[in-house]
CSV table of C-alpha atoms in Angstrom, one decimal:
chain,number,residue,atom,x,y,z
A,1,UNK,CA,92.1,107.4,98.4
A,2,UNK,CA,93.8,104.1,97.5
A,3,UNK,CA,95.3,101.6,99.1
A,4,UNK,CA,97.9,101.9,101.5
A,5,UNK,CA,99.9,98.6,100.6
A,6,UNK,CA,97.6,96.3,98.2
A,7,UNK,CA,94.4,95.8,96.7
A,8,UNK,CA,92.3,93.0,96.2
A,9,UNK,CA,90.1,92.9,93.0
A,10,UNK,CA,87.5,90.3,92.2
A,11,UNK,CA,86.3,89.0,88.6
A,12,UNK,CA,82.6,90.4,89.6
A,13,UNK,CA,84.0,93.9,90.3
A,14,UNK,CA,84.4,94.0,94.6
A,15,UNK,CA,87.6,95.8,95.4
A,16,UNK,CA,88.7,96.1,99.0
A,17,UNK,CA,91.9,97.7,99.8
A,18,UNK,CA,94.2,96.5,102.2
A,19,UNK,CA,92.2,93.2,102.7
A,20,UNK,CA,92.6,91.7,106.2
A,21,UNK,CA,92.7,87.9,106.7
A,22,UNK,CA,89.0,87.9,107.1
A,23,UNK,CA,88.4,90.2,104.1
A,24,UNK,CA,90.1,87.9,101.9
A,25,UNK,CA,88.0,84.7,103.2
A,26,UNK,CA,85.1,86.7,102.2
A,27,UNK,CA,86.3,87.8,98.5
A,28,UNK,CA,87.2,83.8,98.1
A,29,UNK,CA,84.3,82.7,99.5
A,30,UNK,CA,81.9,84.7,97.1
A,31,UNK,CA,83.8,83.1,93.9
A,32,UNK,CA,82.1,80.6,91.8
A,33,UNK,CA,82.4,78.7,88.6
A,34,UNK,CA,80.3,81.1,86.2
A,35,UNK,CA,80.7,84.8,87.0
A,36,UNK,CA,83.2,85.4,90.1
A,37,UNK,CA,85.6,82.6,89.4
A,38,UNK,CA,88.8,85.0,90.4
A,39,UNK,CA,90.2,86.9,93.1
A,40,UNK,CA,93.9,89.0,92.2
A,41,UNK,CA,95.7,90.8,94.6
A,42,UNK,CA,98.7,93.4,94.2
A,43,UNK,CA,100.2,96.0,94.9
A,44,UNK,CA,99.3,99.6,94.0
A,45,UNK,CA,101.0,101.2,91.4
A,46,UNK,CA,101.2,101.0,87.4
A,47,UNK,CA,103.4,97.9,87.1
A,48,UNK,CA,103.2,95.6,90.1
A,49,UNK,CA,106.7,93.7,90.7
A,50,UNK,CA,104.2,91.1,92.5
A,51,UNK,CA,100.7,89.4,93.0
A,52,UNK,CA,98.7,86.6,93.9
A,53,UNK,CA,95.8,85.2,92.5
A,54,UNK,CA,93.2,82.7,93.7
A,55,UNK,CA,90.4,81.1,90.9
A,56,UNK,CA,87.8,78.7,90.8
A,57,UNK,CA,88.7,74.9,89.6
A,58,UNK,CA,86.2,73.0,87.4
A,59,UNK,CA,86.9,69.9,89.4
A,60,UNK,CA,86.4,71.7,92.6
A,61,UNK,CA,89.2,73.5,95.5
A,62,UNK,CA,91.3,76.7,93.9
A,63,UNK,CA,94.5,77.1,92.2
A,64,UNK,CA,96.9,79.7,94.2
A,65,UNK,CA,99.2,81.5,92.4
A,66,UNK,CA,102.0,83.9,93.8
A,67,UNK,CA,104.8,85.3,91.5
A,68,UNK,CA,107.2,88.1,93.1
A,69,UNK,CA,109.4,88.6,90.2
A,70,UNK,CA,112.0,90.7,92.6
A,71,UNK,CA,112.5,87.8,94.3
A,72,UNK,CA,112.5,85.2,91.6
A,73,UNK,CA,109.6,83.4,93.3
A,74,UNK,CA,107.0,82.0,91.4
A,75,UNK,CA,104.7,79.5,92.6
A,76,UNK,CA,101.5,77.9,91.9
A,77,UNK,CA,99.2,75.3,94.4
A,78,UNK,CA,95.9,73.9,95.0
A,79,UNK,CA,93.6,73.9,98.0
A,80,UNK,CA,90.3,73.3,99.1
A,81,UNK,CA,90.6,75.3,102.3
A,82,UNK,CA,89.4,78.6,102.2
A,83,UNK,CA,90.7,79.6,105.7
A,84,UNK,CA,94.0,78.1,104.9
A,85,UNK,CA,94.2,80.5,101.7
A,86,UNK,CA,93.3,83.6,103.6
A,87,UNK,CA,96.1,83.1,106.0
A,88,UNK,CA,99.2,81.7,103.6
A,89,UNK,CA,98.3,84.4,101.3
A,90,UNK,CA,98.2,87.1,104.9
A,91,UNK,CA,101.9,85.7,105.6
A,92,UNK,CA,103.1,85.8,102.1
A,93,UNK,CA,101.7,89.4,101.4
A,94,UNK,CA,103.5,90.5,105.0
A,95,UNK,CA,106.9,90.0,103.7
A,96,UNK,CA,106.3,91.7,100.3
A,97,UNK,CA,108.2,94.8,99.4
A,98,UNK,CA,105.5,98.3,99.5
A,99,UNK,CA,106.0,101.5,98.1
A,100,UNK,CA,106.2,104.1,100.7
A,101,UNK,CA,106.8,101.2,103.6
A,102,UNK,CA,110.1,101.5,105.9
A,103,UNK,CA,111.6,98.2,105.8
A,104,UNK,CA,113.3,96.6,108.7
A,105,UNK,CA,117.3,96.7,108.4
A,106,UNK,CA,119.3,93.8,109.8
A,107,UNK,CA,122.7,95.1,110.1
């Protein structure tokens, strides 16, 4: 059975779907600069309107990319926190658009 909402895939192979906040610490944590220097996450599905992505810099900290073409949002950032990735990336996957999910409606 898949994912729910999203998947999380690593350069070395782990996949966890539906990473929590702590689940994506982990996957982050584990990367390094010569075998597991990536971490992309997205949603299920053949062609994903959305996804982040967190890799390894040579000089040290991670580049954090987010790109949500539905919403014209495309951003990239470096950090060195690992904690502070985990939960930006937790906030900015909560508002995403899922297949299958009931959004709210505001009127």
């Amino acid at each position: 059975m898949g994912a729910a909402y999203y998947r999380a895939d690593s350069e070395d192979g782990d996949h966890i779907d539906d990473p929590s906040e702590d689940a994506l610490f982990m996957l982050i944590d584990d990367l390094n600069d010569s075998d597991n220097t990536y971490v992309v996450i997205h949603p299920e599905g053949d062609d994903p309107v959305w996804f982040a992505s967190v890799a390894v810099l040579d000089e040290g900290g991670y580049e954090v990319v987010r790109r949500d073409t539905t919403r014209r949002e495309h951003g990239i950032a470096t950090e060195t926190s690992i904690g502070r990735i985990a939960a930006d990336l937790t906030i900015w996957m909560a508002a995403r658009d899922f297949a299958g999910r009931l959004t709210q409606d505001t009127d």
